[in-house]
């Protein structure tokens, strides 16, 4: 049992990440520097935050394709509330985040109340939220934010990028909730067998509603950090982010069928992808080559994990 | 629930109605416009002080071999292949530049920033860029300047203080004038026209549309703008959208503006397949190779564009001059190899030239 | 809701309607759209417009047939858009390099079948979820295509290559393909052992195995078939216009998947028909065209589209609930 535990997906992934780090560091002396690694953390934070909530979503056996659109919608609303409506910026940020969270709640409502499969529900809201962002903004950008606002996306605390702190704290909270609380156990139970979970008294719908709302919240939080990092809002922000997040979560060993997965795995998946993107670029591989490598690693890592799994499971 | 859905649809319909009532040309941005005069008088060049950025303590690169990375909006489309070719040509001609092109596979601000960030870390000497968003790209470019890297833009600008120079292929109002004048000649002063663009968030396209609207209002006030449709950078979608416009407006549609090198040939194809050659004029920005079949068949009379190979070439030459220190703030011209002297405008922009109009007579001479 | 409106006495019709409930909802939506939009702007009903709605989007419907089979078998493929881009590029390259036209048509289709059979083998024997394999495949195909072509457009295609532009009996060949393949595929799913085994595997794999079906072979077969349909879709996509872009068509996989699921294929596997997915692909094309005809502000277009998808889904859910 202990040997088998050693070969959990996360362990394999950790080993793979370390190997990748060593190889990449030997390919480029610019890779393994504190400066670069911290900077990569900065670039990773938005996808990272979304992936945390996505882990919960996928553990329940669901999926949320609308996160990229929620990010875009929140960003646009932030700009519109501040610039066009004339709210003070802190109020605009808060209100935009409330709206983003609400968008996640609507996803949850459609999925639980009307029992629409999550893939379809969020496919529809993917188009809807992006469309709202385009319509509300009329495709115009809002720029010229005050200097203090850029702290969220560009500032540092104790030498570490601000959003890396946010990301770190959020990871700890997410890991604690999923691993240690009744809520986490309910999440796994729903993913493993929803009907059984319902019969054993778990409040399935309420749990799911919370999770999709949290997914909206994380996307909204990521939006604020993103806007602060790039100093402007655009209605096409976050396009395609959902696939990046899902890739990280799945690479992290979360089963797409639900019931299995950890926050640690997701974090490792994120780190591995970001390290590959950055390290390969630094060692002179072009972007199109990097995409191919990431595709191969994704299949390869899951393949290895599945093989060990089968040996263990018999 | 159905009531709610219905209410939302009605609400959306109302909103869209009111948005339509605003009746500016859809797809333009909200920046101030500066339409040229209706006749051929060139705009007086206004001398402006240098407003570009300055790299912090750049090493002496004069005459030394430098590594340069070119990060266009996206890779894998014909237009940026052509600029990349120009950059490679210039690098080969200079002999002391190691240049490569790398970038995102879709026009995405976030990915472009990540690419730039990685190349800054890897320690290049110079960066060439075409921005997906002028403001979003600024912080990372400023970071490059802080690290002493020479930064030159082309095709799509950033905010001026985030780069040193910008090679401007043609002024926005110049493009707008060429397009609208050509349309008025081919389709008539009172023609009903529609636009096929990439997306409303693409800054260059939005700028052109705004300038076109301003110029049309000033010089061709009877021209009737019907509609703008989005078609990404997608051939088939552009074709479908253009076809739908033709079907919708019937004989009221006299002309289609194609705002991208994808939309224009696709619109021409739509007009051809609908059998409307000669009845609906297609005017737009496009590369000559894609347009040759339609121009030769007389379905399209004129195509407007600058030479993207020259654009990339000029950008590389400017970057070399900046690295060598031969191009300093305050200069009024810059030597750009085989292109000769290029003029400095607007403080820190270098003008490639006036937009070029390809017609049946000259299109055969170009191959890009 | 259509099914529930009928009196319970007419049981045959009732059974038929509840069996094809979603297809009928989609069909009625199409008819309603034509009536309403046609009344507002009669040009919407002109034969040229109807023609372009059908012919311009037939390749999506055909790709959705294969996708539906994959989803019925309990799997998914998010790489189909990339695959279609690759097929179009291969076909165009072969056509302009002087190979016989039938080679330019068939080799890419065989390539698509081979790629997807490979995907199917991975999915079937390693038990890696199909979404993971195809996510990886999406990256590999996309990156590979850009590396290989650098996005160079293919033009000067020989006229006899343009199969989608041919019009046997006055109707575009793409429409013939769409109709014929939909009919063949639905007969195949309904009346052949292999077709029925797809439903069985998607419904309950272990039960299917117990019933003597080899689920692994079925999954590989389904993916290979999906490759065949994607291949045909890719050829039609490639031959629609005079140039081939050599890129991955943006968001095509989402459109194809949406068409399948809106058409009544349950994402959980085991149910659905390809008639529904073809109808849904047509519905989308109609909506896209109708929104332009209705003067919906271009800025709000996508929001309205999203709302309409949502409305269709909710209507379906309401119908199923009442049918219970």
GROMACS .gro file of C-alpha atoms in nm, chain A:
model
  314
    1UNK     CA    1   0.000   0.000   0.000
    2UNK     CA    2   0.274   0.244   0.091
    3UNK     CA    3   0.467   0.159  -0.225
    4UNK     CA    4   0.153   0.200  -0.425
    5UNK     CA    5   0.088   0.533  -0.260
    6UNK     CA    6   0.433   0.644  -0.364
    7UNK     CA    7   0.330   0.599  -0.724
    8UNK     CA    8   0.028   0.818  -0.701
    9UNK     CA    9  -0.016   1.049  -0.991
   10UNK     CA   10   0.103   1.347  -0.789
   11UNK     CA   11   0.432   1.178  -0.707
   12UNK     CA   12   0.496   1.094  -1.070
   13UNK     CA   13   0.407   1.446  -1.164
   14UNK     CA   14   0.639   1.591  -0.900
   15UNK     CA   15   0.925   1.377  -1.030
   16UNK     CA   16   0.843   1.482  -1.385
   17UNK     CA   17   0.839   1.848  -1.281
   18UNK     CA   18   1.176   1.817  -1.111
   19UNK     CA   19   1.325   1.643  -1.416
   20UNK     CA   20   1.181   1.911  -1.642
   21UNK     CA   21   1.327   2.182  -1.418
   22UNK     CA   22   1.672   2.023  -1.423
   23UNK     CA   23   1.669   1.974  -1.799
   24UNK     CA   24   1.542   2.326  -1.864
   25UNK     CA   25   1.795   2.475  -1.623
   26UNK     CA   26   2.075   2.296  -1.806
   27UNK     CA   27   1.944   2.423  -2.140
   28UNK     CA   28   1.939   2.786  -2.037
   29UNK     CA   29   2.124   2.958  -1.753
   30UNK     CA   30   1.850   3.223  -1.744
   31UNK     CA   31   1.584   2.974  -1.641
   32UNK     CA   32   1.664   2.881  -1.283
   33UNK     CA   33   1.706   3.231  -1.145
   34UNK     CA   34   1.496   3.375  -0.866
   35UNK     CA   35   1.401   3.668  -1.084
   36UNK     CA   36   1.269   3.450  -1.362
   37UNK     CA   37   1.086   3.208  -1.135
   38UNK     CA   38   0.909   3.487  -0.946
   39UNK     CA   39   0.818   3.650  -1.274
   40UNK     CA   40   0.674   3.324  -1.401
   41UNK     CA   41   0.468   3.308  -1.085
   42UNK     CA   42   0.326   3.646  -1.176
   43UNK     CA   43   0.230   3.529  -1.523
   44UNK     CA   44   0.079   3.209  -1.386
   45UNK     CA   45  -0.148   3.360  -1.123
   46UNK     CA   46  -0.461   3.421  -1.328
   47UNK     CA   47  -0.480   3.074  -1.479
   48UNK     CA   48  -0.375   2.941  -1.139
   49UNK     CA   49  -0.664   3.098  -0.948
   50UNK     CA   50  -0.912   2.971  -1.203
   51UNK     CA   51  -0.759   2.624  -1.199
   52UNK     CA   52  -0.808   2.597  -0.823
   53UNK     CA   53  -1.184   2.641  -0.852
   54UNK     CA   54  -1.182   2.430  -1.168
   55UNK     CA   55  -1.036   2.143  -0.965
   56UNK     CA   56  -1.343   2.145  -0.742
   57UNK     CA   57  -1.571   2.166  -1.044
   58UNK     CA   58  -1.405   1.873  -1.219
   59UNK     CA   59  -1.390   1.666  -0.900
   60UNK     CA   60  -1.770   1.687  -0.886
   61UNK     CA   61  -1.771   1.548  -1.239
   62UNK     CA   62  -1.864   1.884  -1.390
   63UNK     CA   63  -1.681   2.136  -1.602
   64UNK     CA   64  -1.686   2.513  -1.635
   65UNK     CA   65  -1.611   2.642  -1.983
   66UNK     CA   66  -1.733   2.993  -1.911
   67UNK     CA   67  -1.447   3.107  -1.684
   68UNK     CA   68  -1.260   3.289  -1.959
   69UNK     CA   69  -1.577   3.475  -2.051
   70UNK     CA   70  -1.651   3.560  -1.686
   71UNK     CA   71  -1.300   3.705  -1.666
   72UNK     CA   72  -1.369   3.917  -1.973
   73UNK     CA   73  -1.710   4.029  -1.844
   74UNK     CA   74  -1.574   4.124  -1.501
   75UNK     CA   75  -1.289   4.320  -1.658
   76UNK     CA   76  -1.529   4.512  -1.881
   77UNK     CA   77  -1.769   4.582  -1.594
   78UNK     CA   78  -1.484   4.708  -1.378
   79UNK     CA   79  -1.391   4.957  -1.648
   80UNK     CA   80  -1.750   5.056  -1.722
   81UNK     CA   81  -1.847   5.106  -1.356
   82UNK     CA   82  -1.542   5.321  -1.297
   83UNK     CA   83  -1.517   5.512  -1.623
   84UNK     CA   84  -1.870   5.535  -1.761
   85UNK     CA   85  -2.081   5.516  -1.445
   86UNK     CA   86  -1.833   5.718  -1.244
   87UNK     CA   87  -1.808   5.503  -0.932
   88UNK     CA   88  -1.494   5.532  -0.722
   89UNK     CA   89  -1.249   5.264  -0.834
   90UNK     CA   90  -1.262   5.047  -0.517
   91UNK     CA   91  -1.641   5.037  -0.541
   92UNK     CA   92  -1.618   4.955  -0.911
   93UNK     CA   93  -1.379   4.669  -0.840
   94UNK     CA   94  -1.605   4.527  -0.571
   95UNK     CA   95  -1.919   4.561  -0.778
   96UNK     CA   96  -1.755   4.403  -1.083
   97UNK     CA   97  -1.638   4.113  -0.869
   98UNK     CA   98  -1.988   4.071  -0.730
   99UNK     CA   99  -2.117   4.054  -1.088
  100UNK     CA  100  -1.851   3.798  -1.187
  101UNK     CA  101  -1.938   3.587  -0.885
  102UNK     CA  102  -2.306   3.623  -0.973
  103UNK     CA  103  -2.228   3.494  -1.323
  104UNK     CA  104  -2.077   3.184  -1.164
  105UNK     CA  105  -2.385   3.148  -0.943
  106UNK     CA  106  -2.608   3.163  -1.251
  107UNK     CA  107  -2.405   2.876  -1.400
  108UNK     CA  108  -2.462   2.680  -1.081
  109UNK     CA  109  -2.832   2.762  -1.087
  110UNK     CA  110  -2.877   2.646  -1.446
  111UNK     CA  111  -2.687   2.327  -1.368
  112UNK     CA  112  -2.860   2.237  -1.041
  113UNK     CA  113  -3.208   2.385  -1.068
  114UNK     CA  114  -3.269   2.293  -1.433
  115UNK     CA  115  -3.039   1.989  -1.437
  116UNK     CA  116  -2.862   2.099  -1.753
  117UNK     CA  117  -2.533   1.910  -1.801
  118UNK     CA  118  -2.247   2.144  -1.697
  119UNK     CA  119  -2.073   2.116  -2.035
  120UNK     CA  120  -2.379   2.245  -2.218
  121UNK     CA  121  -2.476   2.504  -1.960
  122UNK     CA  122  -2.132   2.662  -1.952
  123UNK     CA  123  -2.095   2.630  -2.329
  124UNK     CA  124  -2.401   2.852  -2.356
  125UNK     CA  125  -2.285   3.098  -2.092
  126UNK     CA  126  -1.940   3.100  -2.255
  127UNK     CA  127  -2.106   3.267  -2.553
  128UNK     CA  128  -2.350   3.468  -2.341
  129UNK     CA  129  -2.099   3.626  -2.100
  130UNK     CA  130  -1.851   3.702  -2.375
  131UNK     CA  131  -2.136   3.853  -2.573
  132UNK     CA  132  -2.242   4.068  -2.278
  133UNK     CA  133  -1.883   4.189  -2.241
  134UNK     CA  134  -1.876   4.284  -2.608
  135UNK     CA  135  -2.217   4.446  -2.602
  136UNK     CA  136  -2.169   4.646  -2.284
  137UNK     CA  137  -1.828   4.773  -2.386
  138UNK     CA  138  -1.915   4.816  -2.756
  139UNK     CA  139  -1.565   4.674  -2.794
  140UNK     CA  140  -1.408   4.984  -2.646
  141UNK     CA  141  -1.126   4.975  -2.396
  142UNK     CA  142  -1.110   5.161  -2.068
  143UNK     CA  143  -0.766   5.290  -1.981
  144UNK     CA  144  -0.599   5.543  -1.755
  145UNK     CA  145  -0.641   5.376  -1.416
  146UNK     CA  146  -0.474   5.544  -1.119
  147UNK     CA  147  -0.125   5.429  -1.024
  148UNK     CA  148  -0.224   5.257  -0.697
  149UNK     CA  149  -0.446   5.012  -0.882
  150UNK     CA  150  -0.147   4.864  -1.065
  151UNK     CA  151  -0.021   4.725  -0.735
  152UNK     CA  152  -0.246   4.416  -0.766
  153UNK     CA  153  -0.091   4.310  -1.092
  154UNK     CA  154   0.255   4.462  -1.086
  155UNK     CA  155   0.341   4.529  -0.722
  156UNK     CA  156   0.554   4.326  -0.484
  157UNK     CA  157   0.530   4.238  -0.117
  158UNK     CA  158   0.859   4.136   0.049
  159UNK     CA  159   1.011   4.092  -0.296
  160UNK     CA  160   0.743   3.850  -0.411
  161UNK     CA  161   0.482   3.955  -0.669
  162UNK     CA  162   0.152   4.044  -0.504
  163UNK     CA  163  -0.054   3.799  -0.705
  164UNK     CA  164   0.179   3.516  -0.609
  165UNK     CA  165   0.081   3.578  -0.247
  166UNK     CA  166  -0.284   3.572  -0.345
  167UNK     CA  167  -0.228   3.256  -0.544
  168UNK     CA  168  -0.034   3.093  -0.257
  169UNK     CA  169  -0.295   3.174   0.004
  170UNK     CA  170  -0.577   3.067  -0.227
  171UNK     CA  171  -0.397   2.737  -0.291
  172UNK     CA  172  -0.364   2.670   0.082
  173UNK     CA  173  -0.729   2.753   0.143
  174UNK     CA  174  -0.843   2.540  -0.149
  175UNK     CA  175  -0.623   2.249  -0.045
  176UNK     CA  176  -0.755   2.270   0.312
  177UNK     CA  177  -1.118   2.283   0.201
  178UNK     CA  178  -1.089   1.998  -0.046
  179UNK     CA  179  -0.869   1.780   0.170
  180UNK     CA  180  -0.985   1.840   0.525
  181UNK     CA  181  -1.344   1.962   0.548
  182UNK     CA  182  -1.685   1.797   0.516
  183UNK     CA  183  -1.740   2.022   0.216
  184UNK     CA  184  -1.439   1.864   0.047
  185UNK     CA  185  -1.563   1.516   0.127
  186UNK     CA  186  -1.903   1.607  -0.013
  187UNK     CA  187  -1.730   1.727  -0.332
  188UNK     CA  188  -1.556   1.392  -0.377
  189UNK     CA  189  -1.873   1.202  -0.293
  190UNK     CA  190  -2.072   1.387  -0.557
  191UNK     CA  191  -1.808   1.316  -0.818
  192UNK     CA  192  -1.779   0.950  -0.727
  193UNK     CA  193  -2.151   0.883  -0.735
  194UNK     CA  194  -2.400   1.165  -0.734
  195UNK     CA  195  -2.706   0.953  -0.668
  196UNK     CA  196  -2.542   0.775  -0.379
  197UNK     CA  197  -2.426   1.109  -0.239
  198UNK     CA  198  -2.782   1.238  -0.255
  199UNK     CA  199  -2.915   0.936  -0.071
  200UNK     CA  200  -2.651   0.959   0.198
  201UNK     CA  201  -2.785   1.301   0.290
  202UNK     CA  202  -2.527   1.523   0.117
  203UNK     CA  203  -2.678   1.848  -0.004
  204UNK     CA  204  -2.566   1.792  -0.360
  205UNK     CA  205  -2.729   2.093  -0.522
  206UNK     CA  206  -2.615   2.339  -0.256
  207UNK     CA  207  -2.259   2.207  -0.275
  208UNK     CA  208  -2.250   2.238  -0.653
  209UNK     CA  209  -2.403   2.585  -0.640
  210UNK     CA  210  -2.126   2.693  -0.402
  211UNK     CA  211  -1.859   2.545  -0.626
  212UNK     CA  212  -1.976   2.712  -0.946
  213UNK     CA  213  -2.018   3.040  -0.759
  214UNK     CA  214  -1.662   3.003  -0.631
  215UNK     CA  215  -1.550   2.940  -0.986
  216UNK     CA  216  -1.709   3.268  -1.088
  217UNK     CA  217  -1.546   3.442  -0.793
  218UNK     CA  218  -1.200   3.309  -0.883
  219UNK     CA  219  -1.244   3.421  -1.243
  220UNK     CA  220  -1.351   3.765  -1.117
  221UNK     CA  221  -1.051   3.788  -0.887
  222UNK     CA  222  -0.824   3.685  -1.173
  223UNK     CA  223  -0.987   3.956  -1.384
  224UNK     CA  224  -0.895   4.230  -1.137
  225UNK     CA  225  -0.535   4.108  -1.126
  226UNK     CA  226  -0.525   4.078  -1.503
  227UNK     CA  227  -0.660   4.429  -1.562
  228UNK     CA  228  -0.412   4.566  -1.311
  229UNK     CA  229  -0.124   4.380  -1.480
  230UNK     CA  230  -0.202   4.497  -1.833
  231UNK     CA  231  -0.345   4.839  -1.732
  232UNK     CA  232  -0.643   4.824  -1.967
  233UNK     CA  233  -0.972   4.640  -2.017
  234UNK     CA  234  -1.074   4.470  -2.336
  235UNK     CA  235  -1.378   4.257  -2.408
  236UNK     CA  236  -1.166   3.974  -2.551
  237UNK     CA  237  -0.968   3.925  -2.231
  238UNK     CA  238  -0.933   3.570  -2.111
  239UNK     CA  239  -1.037   3.406  -2.439
  240UNK     CA  240  -0.935   3.042  -2.435
  241UNK     CA  241  -0.832   3.054  -2.070
  242UNK     CA  242  -1.072   2.771  -1.987
  243UNK     CA  243  -0.866   2.524  -2.190
  244UNK     CA  244  -0.542   2.628  -2.015
  245UNK     CA  245  -0.707   2.581  -1.677
  246UNK     CA  246  -0.860   2.245  -1.769
  247UNK     CA  247  -0.526   2.127  -1.908
  248UNK     CA  248  -0.352   2.214  -1.580
  249UNK     CA  249  -0.618   2.044  -1.370
  250UNK     CA  250  -0.624   1.728  -1.580
  251UNK     CA  251  -0.246   1.713  -1.600
  252UNK     CA  252  -0.258   1.740  -1.221
  253UNK     CA  253  -0.431   1.404  -1.208
  254UNK     CA  254  -0.789   1.512  -1.148
  255UNK     CA  255  -1.018   1.263  -1.316
  256UNK     CA  256  -1.243   1.424  -1.572
  257UNK     CA  257  -1.513   1.177  -1.465
  258UNK     CA  258  -1.507   1.316  -1.113
  259UNK     CA  259  -1.439   1.177  -0.772
  260UNK     CA  260  -1.062   1.204  -0.783
  261UNK     CA  261  -0.808   1.483  -0.778
  262UNK     CA  262  -0.610   1.709  -0.549
  263UNK     CA  263  -0.512   2.073  -0.527
  264UNK     CA  264  -0.145   1.969  -0.498
  265UNK     CA  265  -0.178   1.792  -0.832
  266UNK     CA  266  -0.330   2.099  -0.993
  267UNK     CA  267  -0.052   2.319  -0.854
  268UNK     CA  268   0.210   2.080  -0.991
  269UNK     CA  269   0.032   2.069  -1.326
  270UNK     CA  270   0.034   2.448  -1.341
  271UNK     CA  271   0.402   2.469  -1.250
  272UNK     CA  272   0.500   2.205  -1.506
  273UNK     CA  273   0.316   2.378  -1.790
  274UNK     CA  274   0.449   2.722  -1.702
  275UNK     CA  275   0.804   2.585  -1.662
  276UNK     CA  276   0.783   2.418  -2.001
  277UNK     CA  277   0.646   2.729  -2.172
  278UNK     CA  278   0.909   2.952  -2.016
  279UNK     CA  279   1.205   2.713  -2.018
  280UNK     CA  280   1.158   2.604  -2.376
  281UNK     CA  281   1.127   2.964  -2.489
  282UNK     CA  282   1.446   3.052  -2.305
  283UNK     CA  283   1.631   2.764  -2.466
  284UNK     CA  284   1.529   2.882  -2.810
  285UNK     CA  285   1.228   2.663  -2.891
  286UNK     CA  286   0.960   2.860  -3.075
  287UNK     CA  287   0.603   2.892  -2.959
  288UNK     CA  288   0.456   2.643  -3.205
  289UNK     CA  289   0.710   2.383  -3.093
  290UNK     CA  290   0.622   2.448  -2.730
  291UNK     CA  291   0.254   2.381  -2.798
  292UNK     CA  292   0.343   2.042  -2.944
  293UNK     CA  293   0.560   1.955  -2.643
  294UNK     CA  294   0.284   2.048  -2.399
  295UNK     CA  295   0.039   1.829  -2.591
  296UNK     CA  296   0.280   1.535  -2.576
  297UNK     CA  297   0.352   1.587  -2.205
  298UNK     CA  298  -0.019   1.600  -2.128
  299UNK     CA  299  -0.087   1.268  -2.298
  300UNK     CA  300   0.237   1.116  -2.171
  301UNK     CA  301   0.186   1.214  -1.807
  302UNK     CA  302  -0.169   1.083  -1.796
  303UNK     CA  303  -0.059   0.767  -1.978
  304UNK     CA  304   0.211   0.694  -1.720
  305UNK     CA  305  -0.031   0.772  -1.440
  306UNK     CA  306  -0.293   0.540  -1.590
  307UNK     CA  307  -0.041   0.256  -1.628
  308UNK     CA  308   0.067   0.275  -1.265
  309UNK     CA  309  -0.295   0.303  -1.167
  310UNK     CA  310  -0.382  -0.014  -1.350
  311UNK     CA  311  -0.091  -0.207  -1.199
  312UNK     CA  312  -0.204  -0.101  -0.858
  313UNK     CA  313  -0.572  -0.155  -0.911
  314UNK     CA  314  -0.524  -0.489  -1.086
   0.00000   0.00000   0.00000
